[in-house]
PDB file of C-alpha atoms in Angstrom:
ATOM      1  CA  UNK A 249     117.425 120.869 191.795  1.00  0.00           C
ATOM      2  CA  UNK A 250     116.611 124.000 190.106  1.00  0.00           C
ATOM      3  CA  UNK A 251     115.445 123.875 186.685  1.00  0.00           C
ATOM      4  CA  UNK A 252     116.397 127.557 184.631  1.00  0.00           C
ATOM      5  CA  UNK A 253     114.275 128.153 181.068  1.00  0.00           C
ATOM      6  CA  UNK A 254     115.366 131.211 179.563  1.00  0.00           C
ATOM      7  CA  UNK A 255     113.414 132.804 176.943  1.00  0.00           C
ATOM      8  CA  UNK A 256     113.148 136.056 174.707  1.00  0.00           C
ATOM      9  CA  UNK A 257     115.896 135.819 172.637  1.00  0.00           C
ATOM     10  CA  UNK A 258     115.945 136.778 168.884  1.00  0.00           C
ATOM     11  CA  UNK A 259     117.247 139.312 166.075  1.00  0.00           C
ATOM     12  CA  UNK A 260     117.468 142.601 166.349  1.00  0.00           C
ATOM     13  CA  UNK A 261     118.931 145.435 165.138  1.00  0.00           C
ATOM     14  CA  UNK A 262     121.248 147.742 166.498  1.00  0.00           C
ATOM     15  CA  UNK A 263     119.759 150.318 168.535  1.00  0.00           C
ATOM     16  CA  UNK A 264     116.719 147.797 168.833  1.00  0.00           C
ATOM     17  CA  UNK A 265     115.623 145.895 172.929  1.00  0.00           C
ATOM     18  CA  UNK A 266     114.950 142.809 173.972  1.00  0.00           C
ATOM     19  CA  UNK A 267     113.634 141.501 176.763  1.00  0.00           C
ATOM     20  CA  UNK A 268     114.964 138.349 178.259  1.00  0.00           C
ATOM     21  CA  UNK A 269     113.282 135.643 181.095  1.00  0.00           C
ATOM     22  CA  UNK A 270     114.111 132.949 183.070  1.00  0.00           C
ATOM     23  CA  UNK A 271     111.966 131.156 184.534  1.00  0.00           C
ATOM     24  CA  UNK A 272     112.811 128.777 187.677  1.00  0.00           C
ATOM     25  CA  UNK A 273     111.075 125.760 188.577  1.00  0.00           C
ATOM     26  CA  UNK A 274     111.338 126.183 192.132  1.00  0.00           C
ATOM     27  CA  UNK A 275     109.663 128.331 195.044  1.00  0.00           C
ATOM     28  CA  UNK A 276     113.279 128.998 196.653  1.00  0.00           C
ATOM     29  CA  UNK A 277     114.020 131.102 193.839  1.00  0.00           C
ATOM     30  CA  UNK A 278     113.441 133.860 196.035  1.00  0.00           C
ATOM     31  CA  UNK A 279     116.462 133.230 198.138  1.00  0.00           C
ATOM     32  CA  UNK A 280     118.657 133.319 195.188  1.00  0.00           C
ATOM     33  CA  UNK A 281     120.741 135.877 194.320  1.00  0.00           C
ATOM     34  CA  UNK A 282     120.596 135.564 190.646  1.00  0.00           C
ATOM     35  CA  UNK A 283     122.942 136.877 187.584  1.00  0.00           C
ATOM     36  CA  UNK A 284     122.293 136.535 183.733  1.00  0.00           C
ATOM     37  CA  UNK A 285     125.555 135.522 181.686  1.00  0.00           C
ATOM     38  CA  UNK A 286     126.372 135.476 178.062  1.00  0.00           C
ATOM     39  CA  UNK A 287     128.807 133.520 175.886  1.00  0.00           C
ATOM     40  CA  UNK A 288     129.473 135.165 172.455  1.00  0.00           C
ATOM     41  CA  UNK A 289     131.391 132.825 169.630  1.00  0.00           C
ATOM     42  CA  UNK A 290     134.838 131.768 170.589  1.00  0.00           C
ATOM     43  CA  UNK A 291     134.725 133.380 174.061  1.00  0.00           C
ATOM     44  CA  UNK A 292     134.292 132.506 177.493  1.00  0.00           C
ATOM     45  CA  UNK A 293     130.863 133.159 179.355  1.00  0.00           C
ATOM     46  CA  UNK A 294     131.060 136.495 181.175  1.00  0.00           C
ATOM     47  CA  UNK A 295     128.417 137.520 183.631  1.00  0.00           C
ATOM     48  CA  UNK A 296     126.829 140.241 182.514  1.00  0.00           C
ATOM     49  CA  UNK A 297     124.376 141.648 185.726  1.00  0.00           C
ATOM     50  CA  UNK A 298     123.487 140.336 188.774  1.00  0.00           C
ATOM     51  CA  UNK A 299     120.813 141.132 191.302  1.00  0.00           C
ATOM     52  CA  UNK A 300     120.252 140.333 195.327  1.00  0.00           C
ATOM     53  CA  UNK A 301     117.660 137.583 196.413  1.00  0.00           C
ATOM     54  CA  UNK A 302     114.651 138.708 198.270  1.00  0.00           C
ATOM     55  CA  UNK A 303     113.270 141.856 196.604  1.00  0.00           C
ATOM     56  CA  UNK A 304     116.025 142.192 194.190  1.00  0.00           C
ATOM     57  CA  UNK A 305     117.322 146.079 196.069  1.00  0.00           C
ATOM     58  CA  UNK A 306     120.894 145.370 195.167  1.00  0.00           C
ATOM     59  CA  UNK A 307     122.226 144.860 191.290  1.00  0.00           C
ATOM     60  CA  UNK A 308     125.414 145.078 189.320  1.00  0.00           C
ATOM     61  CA  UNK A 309     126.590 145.175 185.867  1.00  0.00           C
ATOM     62  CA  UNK A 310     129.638 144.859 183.806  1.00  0.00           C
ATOM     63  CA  UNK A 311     130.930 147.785 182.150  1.00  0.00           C
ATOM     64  CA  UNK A 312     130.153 147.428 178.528  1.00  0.00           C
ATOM     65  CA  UNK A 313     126.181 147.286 179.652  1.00  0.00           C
ATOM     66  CA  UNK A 314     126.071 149.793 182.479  1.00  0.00           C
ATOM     67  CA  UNK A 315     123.268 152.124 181.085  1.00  0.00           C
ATOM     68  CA  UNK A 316     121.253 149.933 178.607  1.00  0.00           C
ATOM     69  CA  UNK A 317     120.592 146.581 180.524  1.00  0.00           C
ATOM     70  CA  UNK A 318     118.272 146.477 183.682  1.00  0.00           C
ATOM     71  CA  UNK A 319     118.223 143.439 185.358  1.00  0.00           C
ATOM     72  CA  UNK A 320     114.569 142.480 187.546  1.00  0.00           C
ATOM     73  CA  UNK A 321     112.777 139.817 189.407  1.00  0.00           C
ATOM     74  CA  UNK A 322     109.282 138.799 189.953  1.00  0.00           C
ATOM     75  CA  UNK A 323     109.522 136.195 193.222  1.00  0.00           C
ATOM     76  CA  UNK A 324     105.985 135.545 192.114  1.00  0.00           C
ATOM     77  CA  UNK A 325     106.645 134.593 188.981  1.00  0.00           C
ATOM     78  CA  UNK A 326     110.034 132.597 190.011  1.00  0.00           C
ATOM     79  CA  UNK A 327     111.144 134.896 186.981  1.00  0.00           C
ATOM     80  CA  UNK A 328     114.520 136.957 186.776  1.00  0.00           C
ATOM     81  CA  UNK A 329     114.590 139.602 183.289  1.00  0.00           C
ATOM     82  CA  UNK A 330     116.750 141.680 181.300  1.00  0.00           C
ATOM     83  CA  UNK A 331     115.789 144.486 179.803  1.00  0.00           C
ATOM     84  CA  UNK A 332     118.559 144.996 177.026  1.00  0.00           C
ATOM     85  CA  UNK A 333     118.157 148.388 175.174  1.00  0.00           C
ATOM     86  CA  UNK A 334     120.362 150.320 172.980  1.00  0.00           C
ATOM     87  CA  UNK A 335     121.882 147.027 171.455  1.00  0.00           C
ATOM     88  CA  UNK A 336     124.963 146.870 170.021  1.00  0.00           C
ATOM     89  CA  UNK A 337     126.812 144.169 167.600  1.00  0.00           C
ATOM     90  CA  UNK A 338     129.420 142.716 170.405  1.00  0.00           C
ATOM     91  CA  UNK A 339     126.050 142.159 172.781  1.00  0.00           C
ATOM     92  CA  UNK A 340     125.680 138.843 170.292  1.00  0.00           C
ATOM     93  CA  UNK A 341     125.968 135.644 172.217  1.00  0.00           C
ATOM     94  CA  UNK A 342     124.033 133.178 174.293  1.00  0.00           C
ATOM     95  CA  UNK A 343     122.300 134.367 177.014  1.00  0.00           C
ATOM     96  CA  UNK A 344     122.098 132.454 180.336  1.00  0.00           C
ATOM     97  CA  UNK A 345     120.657 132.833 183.685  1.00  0.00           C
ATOM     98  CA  UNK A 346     122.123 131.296 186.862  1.00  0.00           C
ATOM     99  CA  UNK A 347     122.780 131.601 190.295  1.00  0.00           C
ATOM    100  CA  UNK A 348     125.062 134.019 191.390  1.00  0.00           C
ATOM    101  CA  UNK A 349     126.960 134.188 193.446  1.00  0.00           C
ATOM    102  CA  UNK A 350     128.161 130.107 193.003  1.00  0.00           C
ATOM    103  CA  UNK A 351     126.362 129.235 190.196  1.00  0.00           C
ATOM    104  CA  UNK A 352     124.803 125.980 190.035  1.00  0.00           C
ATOM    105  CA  UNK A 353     127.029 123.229 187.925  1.00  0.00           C
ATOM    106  CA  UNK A 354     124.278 122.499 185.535  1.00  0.00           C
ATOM    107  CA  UNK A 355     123.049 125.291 182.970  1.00  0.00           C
ATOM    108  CA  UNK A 356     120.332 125.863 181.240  1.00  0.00           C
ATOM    109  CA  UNK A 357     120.114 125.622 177.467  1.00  0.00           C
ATOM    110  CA  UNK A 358     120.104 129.658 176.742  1.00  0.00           C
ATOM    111  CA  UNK A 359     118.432 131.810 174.358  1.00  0.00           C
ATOM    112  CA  UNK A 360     120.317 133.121 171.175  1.00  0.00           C
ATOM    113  CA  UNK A 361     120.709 137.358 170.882  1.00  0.00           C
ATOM    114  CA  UNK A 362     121.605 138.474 167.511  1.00  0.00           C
ATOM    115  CA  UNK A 363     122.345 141.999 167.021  1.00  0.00           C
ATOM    116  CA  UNK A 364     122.753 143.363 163.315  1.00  0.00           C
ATOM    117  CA  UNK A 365     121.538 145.283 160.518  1.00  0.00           C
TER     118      UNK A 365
END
């Protein structure tokens, strides 16, 4: 089983960055394709951007964050980031990182991004 710690949350204010991390507990992380997802209040979790195991060449994102999030990995590390610039009030929710595709049953427990002035 892979254990997923995410980290880097906090408050910010619009305009402001973050940076996110998760951190897996396992040396197969590099032959997971990986995708960070986000649950705001009252919503379902959407996934938000994914990236391609190995070196990471391939990555996606949903719309409303084309432009301002960059999603990364560090196979070293067993770390996947997102860079999260620009921020904007509707980006508030919990962050999560997972596998992606399938993404394992089990979550981790997230890391809170507030966005406001």
């Amino acid at each position: 089983q892979v254990q997923l710690v995410e980290s880097g949350g906090g408050v910010v204010q619009p305009g402001g960055s973050l940076r996110l991390s998760c951190a897996a507990s396992r040396s197969i992380f590099r032959f997971l394709g990986m995708g960070w997802y986000r649950q705001a209040p009252g919503k379902e979790r959407e996934l938000v951007a994914t990236i391609s195991n190995g070196d990471g060449v391939y990555t996606s994102y949903t719309d409303n964050v084309k432009g301002r999030f960059t999603i990364s990995r560090d196979n070293v590390k067993n770390t996947v980031y997102l860079q999260m610039d620009n921020l904007k009030s509707e980006d508030t929710a919990i962050y999560y990182c997972n596998r992606n595709p399938s993404p394992f049953d089990y979550w981790g427990q997230g890391t809170q991004v507030t966005v406001s002035s």
